[in-house]
Short mmCIF file of C-alpha atoms in Angstrom, two decimals:
data_model
loop_
_atom_site.label_atom_id
_atom_site.label_comp_id
_atom_site.label_asym_id
_atom_site.label_seq_id
_atom_site.Cartn_x
_atom_site.Cartn_y
_atom_site.Cartn_z
CA MET A 1363 95.08 111.74 82.65
CA SER A 1364 95.83 110.64 86.09
CA SER A 1365 93.41 107.61 85.78
CA SER A 1366 95.17 106.54 82.07
CA ILE A 1367 98.21 104.32 81.58
CA GLY A 1368 100.53 103.09 78.72
CA ASN A 1369 101.73 104.47 75.61
CA ARG A 1370 100.40 101.82 72.98
CA VAL A 1371 98.07 99.89 75.36
CA ARG A 1372 96.36 102.72 76.62
CA VAL A 1373 93.68 102.05 79.77
CA SER A 1374 91.48 104.45 81.28
CA ILE A 1375 89.66 103.71 84.44
CA PHE A 1376 86.43 105.95 85.04
CA GLY A 1377 83.55 106.06 87.75
CA GLN A 1378 82.88 106.21 91.24
CA SER A 1379 82.55 103.52 94.05
CA HIS A 1380 78.94 104.65 94.96
CA GLY A 1381 77.86 105.79 91.23
CA GLU A 1382 75.58 103.82 88.61
CA ALA A 1383 78.87 102.10 87.17
CA ILE A 1384 82.92 101.75 87.07
CA GLY A 1385 84.61 100.75 84.11
CA VAL A 1386 87.39 100.68 81.79
CA LEU A 1387 88.31 102.09 78.33
CA ILE A 1388 91.20 99.99 76.44
CA ASP A 1389 92.70 101.48 73.59
CA GLY A 1390 95.53 99.80 71.07
CA LEU A 1391 94.65 96.32 72.03
CA PRO A 1392 95.89 94.08 69.05
CA ALA A 1393 92.70 92.90 66.79
CA GLY A 1394 92.17 89.14 66.64
CA GLU A 1395 92.71 88.35 69.90
CA ARG A 1396 89.86 85.86 71.71
CA ILE A 1397 88.77 86.71 75.53
CA ASP A 1398 87.85 84.06 76.94
CA ARG A 1399 84.76 85.44 79.06
CA GLU A 1400 84.91 82.80 81.85
CA GLU A 1401 88.54 82.67 82.59
CA LEU A 1402 88.35 86.43 82.85
CA GLN A 1403 85.32 86.17 84.93
CA ALA A 1404 87.35 83.66 87.43
CA PHE A 1405 89.61 86.08 87.68
CA LEU A 1406 87.75 88.91 88.54
CA GLU A 1407 86.52 86.64 91.31
CA ARG A 1408 89.58 86.30 92.66
CA ARG A 1409 89.63 89.94 93.25
CA ARG A 1410 86.51 89.56 94.95
CA ALA A 1411 88.16 86.77 97.56
CA LYS A 1412 84.64 85.78 99.30
CA THR A 1413 85.86 84.81 102.20
CA LYS A 1414 84.96 85.25 105.88
CA PHE A 1415 87.78 88.43 106.28
CA SER A 1416 85.96 90.16 102.96
CA THR A 1417 83.66 93.46 103.26
CA PRO A 1418 79.81 91.92 103.26
CA ARG A 1419 79.26 94.44 100.28
CA ARG A 1420 78.44 91.84 97.51
CA GLU A 1421 78.39 93.13 93.75
CA PRO A 1422 78.51 90.08 90.52
CA ASP A 1423 81.43 92.38 89.01
CA ALA A 1424 80.11 90.77 85.69
CA PRO A 1425 81.53 93.24 83.18
CA GLU A 1426 79.31 94.34 80.53
CA PHE A 1427 81.26 94.97 77.19
CA LEU A 1428 80.00 98.06 74.85
CA SER A 1429 82.62 97.78 72.25
CA GLY A 1430 86.01 96.12 71.15
CA LEU A 1431 84.73 92.73 70.76
CA VAL A 1432 82.89 90.79 67.96
CA ASP A 1433 81.97 87.56 68.87
CA GLY A 1434 84.51 87.53 71.51
CA VAL A 1435 87.31 88.35 69.18
CA THR A 1436 88.93 91.74 69.83
CA CYS A 1437 87.97 93.72 66.32
CA GLY A 1438 90.55 96.79 66.70
CA ALA A 1439 88.52 99.49 67.83
CA PRO A 1440 88.63 100.62 71.52
CA LEU A 1441 87.17 98.22 74.34
CA CYS A 1442 84.82 99.77 77.00
CA ALA A 1443 83.70 97.40 79.63
CA VAL A 1444 81.39 98.22 82.45
CA ILE A 1445 80.56 97.10 86.12
CA ARG A 1446 77.28 98.58 87.32
CA ASN A 1447 77.14 99.25 91.02
CA THR A 1448 74.23 97.10 92.88
CA ASN A 1449 74.81 97.44 96.53
CA GLN A 1450 75.84 100.67 97.51
CA ARG A 1451 74.76 102.23 101.01
CA SER A 1452 75.94 105.90 100.63
CA GLY A 1453 74.39 106.72 103.85
CA ASP A 1454 77.06 105.56 105.58
CA TYR A 1455 79.37 108.41 104.58
CA GLY A 1456 77.12 111.37 104.47
CA LYS A 1457 78.70 112.85 108.00
CA LEU A 1458 82.41 112.34 106.34
CA ARG A 1459 82.17 115.62 104.50
CA ASP A 1460 83.48 117.88 107.17
CA VAL A 1461 85.41 114.97 109.41
CA PRO A 1462 88.03 113.19 107.00
CA ARG A 1463 88.91 109.86 107.87
CA PRO A 1464 92.47 109.08 108.92
CA GLY A 1465 94.22 107.25 106.51
CA HIS A 1466 92.11 108.03 103.74
CA ALA A 1467 92.08 110.38 100.67
CA ASP A 1468 89.14 112.54 101.99
CA PHE A 1469 91.07 115.77 102.60
CA THR A 1470 93.14 115.78 100.10
CA ALA A 1471 90.97 115.23 97.21
CA ARG A 1472 88.74 117.83 98.66
CA ALA A 1473 91.70 120.31 98.63
CA ARG A 1474 92.22 119.17 95.06
CA TYR A 1475 88.87 119.30 93.66
CA GLY A 1476 86.97 121.26 96.45
CA ASP A 1477 83.26 120.57 97.52
CA ALA A 1478 82.40 119.23 94.20
CA VAL A 1479 84.63 115.69 94.86
CA ASP A 1480 82.41 112.75 95.79
CA LEU A 1481 83.71 111.06 98.84
CA ARG A 1482 80.82 108.41 98.89
CA GLY A 1483 82.71 105.16 99.60
CA GLY A 1484 86.10 107.01 98.60
CA GLY A 1485 84.37 107.97 95.54
CA HIS A 1486 87.10 107.72 92.82
CA PHE A 1487 89.57 106.77 95.41
CA SER A 1488 88.25 103.77 96.16
CA GLY A 1489 89.69 100.27 96.18
CA ARG A 1490 86.34 99.52 93.94
CA LEU A 1491 88.29 101.22 90.84
CA THR A 1492 90.18 97.78 90.67
CA ALA A 1493 87.72 95.97 89.44
CA PRO A 1494 87.72 97.52 85.91
CA LEU A 1495 91.84 97.72 86.71
CA CYS A 1496 91.34 93.50 87.00
CA ILE A 1497 89.37 93.62 83.60
CA ALA A 1498 92.31 94.95 81.26
CA GLY A 1499 94.43 93.16 83.32
CA GLY A 1500 92.62 89.80 82.98
CA ILE A 1501 92.46 90.64 78.98
CA ALA A 1502 96.41 91.51 78.95
CA LYS A 1503 96.83 88.25 80.82
CA GLN A 1504 95.13 86.16 78.33
CA ILE A 1505 96.87 87.99 75.42
CA LEU A 1506 100.61 87.35 76.96
CA ALA A 1507 99.99 83.63 77.59
CA ARG A 1508 99.65 83.14 73.89
CA ARG A 1509 102.61 85.14 73.40
CA GLY A 1510 104.50 82.53 76.21
CA VAL A 1511 104.38 85.25 79.20
CA THR A 1512 103.03 83.77 82.65
CA VAL A 1513 102.10 86.74 85.40
CA GLY A 1514 101.28 85.35 88.66
CA ALA A 1515 101.44 86.52 92.35
CA HIS A 1516 101.04 85.29 95.92
CA ILE A 1517 100.60 86.76 99.37
CA GLU A 1518 104.50 87.18 100.68
CA GLN A 1519 103.01 88.31 103.86
CA ILE A 1520 100.63 89.40 106.45
CA ALA A 1521 100.88 91.34 109.72
CA GLY A 1522 104.41 89.79 109.58
CA VAL A 1523 103.87 86.73 109.06
CA ARG A 1524 105.83 85.68 105.85
CA ASP A 1525 105.26 83.09 103.27
CA ARG A 1526 108.42 81.92 101.50
CA ARG A 1527 109.47 83.83 98.42
CA TYR A 1528 109.83 82.77 94.51
CA ASP A 1529 112.69 80.74 93.51
CA PRO A 1530 114.23 84.41 91.85
CA VAL A 1531 116.09 82.33 89.10
CA ALA A 1532 113.46 79.32 88.59
CA VAL A 1533 109.92 80.80 89.32
CA THR A 1534 107.61 77.65 87.85
CA GLU A 1535 104.52 77.61 86.34
CA ALA A 1536 102.88 76.10 89.29
CA ASP A 1537 104.23 78.79 91.31
CA LEU A 1538 102.06 81.26 89.24
CA ALA A 1539 99.22 79.43 90.00
CA PRO A 1540 96.38 80.77 91.28
CA ARG A 1541 94.93 79.93 94.76
CA GLU A 1542 92.13 79.96 96.77
CA PHE A 1543 94.20 81.52 99.54
CA PRO A 1544 96.67 82.54 97.76
CA VAL A 1545 100.27 81.56 99.46
CA LEU A 1546 103.37 79.35 98.32
CA ASP A 1547 103.49 77.57 101.37
CA PRO A 1548 100.01 76.30 103.21
CA ALA A 1549 101.19 76.33 106.60
CA VAL A 1550 101.05 79.95 106.76
CA ARG A 1551 97.87 80.10 106.04
CA GLU A 1552 96.58 79.91 109.90
CA PRO A 1553 98.95 81.82 111.36
CA MET A 1554 98.17 84.91 108.82
CA GLU A 1555 94.46 84.27 109.59
CA ALA A 1556 95.31 84.37 113.32
CA ALA A 1557 96.82 87.61 112.64
CA MET A 1558 93.97 89.23 110.82
CA TRP A 1559 90.95 87.73 114.16
CA GLU A 1560 93.53 89.29 116.48
CA ALA A 1561 93.01 92.81 114.32
CA ILE A 1562 89.27 92.29 114.31
CA ARG A 1563 89.11 91.62 118.05
CA ALA A 1564 91.29 95.03 118.48
CA LEU A 1565 88.65 96.93 116.18
CA ASP A 1566 91.80 97.22 114.12
CA SER A 1567 93.01 96.26 110.79
CA VAL A 1568 96.55 94.65 109.23
CA GLY A 1569 98.49 95.04 105.94
CA GLY A 1570 100.92 92.85 104.21
CA VAL A 1571 102.90 92.63 100.62
CA ILE A 1572 102.40 90.95 97.54
CA GLU A 1573 105.11 89.34 95.72
CA CYS A 1574 104.29 89.40 91.77
CA ALA A 1575 106.53 87.47 88.93
CA ALA A 1576 106.44 87.46 84.99
CA VAL A 1577 108.10 84.50 83.11
CA GLY A 1578 108.94 84.04 79.75
CA LEU A 1579 109.65 87.59 78.63
CA PRO A 1580 112.47 88.54 76.35
CA ALA A 1581 115.18 90.09 77.01
CA GLY A 1582 115.14 93.92 75.60
CA LEU A 1583 111.80 95.50 76.84
CA GLY A 1584 112.04 98.76 78.22
CA ASP A 1585 114.13 102.25 77.68
CA PRO A 1586 116.84 103.77 80.35
CA MET A 1587 116.07 106.23 82.30
CA PHE A 1588 112.73 107.62 83.31
CA ASP A 1589 110.58 104.77 81.03
CA GLY A 1590 112.36 101.76 82.13
CA VAL A 1591 110.42 99.00 82.65
CA GLU A 1592 110.53 98.74 86.71
CA ASN A 1593 109.55 102.99 86.73
CA ARG A 1594 106.34 101.78 84.10
CA ILE A 1595 105.45 98.85 86.58
CA ALA A 1596 105.77 100.83 89.64
CA LYS A 1597 103.61 103.77 88.38
CA ALA A 1598 101.21 101.40 87.32
CA VAL A 1599 101.23 99.40 90.83
CA PHE A 1600 100.56 102.81 92.74
CA GLY A 1601 97.87 103.20 90.82
CA ILE A 1602 96.40 100.53 93.07
CA PRO A 1603 95.06 102.27 96.54
CA ALA A 1604 96.75 101.56 99.46
CA VAL A 1605 100.22 100.68 97.93
CA LYS A 1606 103.10 102.25 99.68
CA GLY A 1607 106.32 100.75 98.45
CA VAL A 1608 107.59 98.60 95.61
CA GLU A 1609 110.85 97.06 95.34
CA PHE A 1610 112.11 95.12 92.30
CA GLY A 1611 114.40 91.84 92.52
CA ALA A 1612 116.67 92.10 96.03
CA GLY A 1613 114.77 95.11 96.68
CA PHE A 1614 115.92 97.27 99.54
CA GLY A 1615 118.07 94.54 100.76
CA VAL A 1616 121.14 94.96 98.37
CA ALA A 1617 121.98 98.06 100.54
CA ASP A 1618 123.22 95.06 102.74
CA LEU A 1619 125.33 93.69 100.15
CA ARG A 1620 128.78 94.20 98.70
CA GLY A 1621 129.20 94.32 95.10
CA SER A 1622 130.41 90.87 94.83
CA GLU A 1623 127.46 89.21 96.39
CA ASN A 1624 125.00 91.59 94.41
CA ASN A 1625 126.46 91.14 90.69
CA ASP A 1626 124.44 88.19 89.01
CA LEU A 1627 127.15 86.65 86.89
CA TYR A 1628 126.43 85.36 83.56
CA TYR A 1629 126.24 82.25 81.53
CA ARG A 1630 124.78 80.92 78.51
CA GLU A 1631 122.19 77.90 78.45
CA GLY A 1632 121.64 76.88 75.22
CA ASP A 1633 120.77 80.14 72.84
CA ALA A 1634 119.80 82.29 76.05
CA VAL A 1635 121.96 84.17 78.36
CA LYS A 1636 121.15 83.94 81.99
CA THR A 1637 122.42 84.73 85.48
CA ARG A 1638 122.88 82.35 87.95
CA THR A 1639 121.21 84.44 91.19
CA ASN A 1640 119.00 86.96 90.27
CA ASN A 1641 119.28 90.17 92.75
CA HIS A 1642 118.53 92.04 89.85
CA GLY A 1643 115.15 91.07 89.73
CA GLY A 1644 114.76 90.42 85.79
CA ALA A 1645 115.35 94.33 84.84
CA LEU A 1646 118.98 95.83 84.30
CA GLY A 1647 119.16 99.63 83.28
CA GLY A 1648 115.20 99.68 83.02
CA ILE A 1649 115.56 97.23 80.11
CA THR A 1650 114.29 93.34 81.12
CA SER A 1651 116.94 90.50 81.11
CA GLY A 1652 115.18 87.61 80.58
CA MET A 1653 115.49 86.17 83.77
CA PRO A 1654 111.73 85.87 85.94
CA LEU A 1655 111.01 89.64 86.24
CA ILE A 1656 110.13 89.58 90.35
CA PHE A 1657 108.45 92.45 92.63
CA ARG A 1658 106.99 92.75 95.52
CA ALA A 1659 104.76 95.57 96.46
CA ALA A 1660 103.60 96.87 100.28
CA PHE A 1661 99.89 97.03 101.28
CA LYS A 1662 99.32 99.68 104.23
CA PRO A 1663 96.40 98.35 106.73
CA THR A 1664 92.81 98.94 105.78
CA ALA A 1665 92.03 102.78 106.68
CA SER A 1666 88.41 101.90 107.50
CA ILE A 1667 88.47 100.63 111.24
CA LYS A 1668 85.97 100.13 113.87
CA ALA A 1669 88.36 101.57 116.73
CA ALA A 1670 87.76 105.28 117.96
CA GLN A 1671 89.91 107.92 116.26
CA GLU A 1672 90.19 111.71 116.67
CA THR A 1673 90.04 113.73 113.19
CA LEU A 1674 89.43 117.39 112.40
CA ASN A 1675 85.93 118.40 111.67
CA LEU A 1676 86.74 120.85 108.78
CA ALA A 1677 83.57 123.13 109.38
CA THR A 1678 84.28 124.32 113.58
CA GLY A 1679 87.90 123.77 113.15
CA GLU A 1680 87.83 121.12 116.49
CA ILE A 1681 88.95 117.85 117.08
CA GLU A 1682 86.32 115.32 117.63
CA PRO A 1683 86.19 111.93 117.79
CA LEU A 1684 85.28 109.67 115.08
CA GLU A 1685 83.64 106.32 114.57
CA ILE A 1686 83.78 104.61 111.06
CA GLY A 1687 80.97 102.30 109.96
CA GLY A 1688 80.10 100.60 106.66
CA ARG A 1689 81.83 97.65 105.05
CA HIS A 1690 85.20 96.85 105.16
CA ASP A 1691 87.96 94.24 105.02
CA PRO A 1692 90.46 93.89 108.46
CA CYS A 1693 93.26 93.08 105.43
CA ILE A 1694 93.32 94.24 101.87
CA VAL A 1695 96.11 92.02 100.97
CA LEU A 1696 93.53 89.04 100.55
CA ARG A 1697 92.31 90.57 97.64
CA ALA A 1698 95.53 92.64 95.90
CA ALA A 1699 97.36 89.84 94.23
CA PRO A 1700 95.03 89.95 90.84
CA CYS A 1701 95.49 93.69 91.42
CA VAL A 1702 99.20 93.46 91.22
CA GLU A 1703 99.19 90.80 88.11
CA SER A 1704 96.90 93.53 86.08
CA ALA A 1705 98.89 96.21 86.84
CA ALA A 1706 102.36 94.30 85.85
CA ALA A 1707 100.16 92.44 82.66
CA ILE A 1708 99.00 95.88 81.16
CA THR A 1709 102.05 97.28 81.69
CA LEU A 1710 104.30 94.29 79.73
CA LEU A 1711 101.41 93.97 77.38
CA ASP A 1712 102.35 97.93 76.81
CA LEU A 1713 105.70 97.36 76.36
CA MET A 1714 105.72 94.24 74.12
CA GLU A 1715 103.33 95.93 71.75
CA GLU A 1716 106.05 99.12 71.48
CA ARG A 1717 108.81 96.29 70.42
CA GLY A 1718 105.90 94.70 68.10
#
C-alpha cells in the first residue's frame, strides 16, 4: 500500500483532510515501551506551529488511542490512534473539482482515482496527514531516545535566508533540542520573517529547507543497493507533501569536490571508529557509519496562494482565472521540522528492530 511504510515496524496512515478523522496504525512496536502522552502532545504542538504565519484552521490534534496501549505502555498489539477533524470548511473547495489548482495534486489525483476522489482540502494528499505521521514519529523518537539515539531538525533556510548548518562531526544534544522558532542562529529569524511578510503582501508564498540529524546510531544499520538507510529515509521523507528534494551529507555539493576533498579519513577514538570529516553524512554503501546521520529536505512554496492564476477547466476545456480562498500558510517550512524528524525516526526504529 502506498500509505504504508516499514518492514519490522509497519506504519500505515489513513484518512482525508475533511473526513471524519485521520489516523495511524503502527504494527510491530516492541512491547513494554512506555509512551509519555504529554511529551507526545508537545511534539504534535510543534507541528501545529501556532504563529502569526500559521493557517487559521485550529484543531486540537489530540490523539485518541484505540488499541496497542495498556496503562500507557505498548502491549504488543497493533497501535491505532485517530485525530478527529473538527474545523473543516469543505465549501471552500466545492468549485475546484473541474479547475485543478496549480501546484496541487488535484489533477493527478483525479487522473489516478477518477471522479470518486476526495479533493476537499486536498483529501489524502493534504499536509493534514502529517499529524498522524507525527504521532508515529513522536512515539518512535521516545523509543529511540531510550536506546541512546536522538533525532532533531531545524530550518536550514527560508526564501534563501540561511541558518547555519549542523557541525557534521559534532552535532550536540543542544543543537537537536526543540525551539519555538526552530533555527540554530536566532539572528536569522527576523530576516526569515521579513521574507515571509514580503510574500504575504505579494499574495504569494515561499519555500525552504529542513536539516535533520540523528546522533547515537551504531554502525552497521541498513543494506546495500536498493534498501539502504538513505533510500529508506528518503522514501519516508518524500511522503511529506511538498518535499521536492533530499540530500545526505555534503549532498549535491560533492559534485564540485575532488576525491581527496570528499573522502572522510578514518581514525580511532577509544573503541569507536570515526571519520575526521563527514561528507558522507553518516552512511556509506547504504549502511550507517556511526557518525552523525545528516540530511536535508527541500520544500516547495505553499501551492495555495491568493494571487490570481490561470488554470484549465477540465469540463469546458477552456483556460480560466482562478483565485484560491480558504486558509493556508505562506510557508509550510515553519511546521515541517517535526514531520521530517518523524520520517527519520520511524525509519531508524524500523532499521534497529530489524537488526535486533
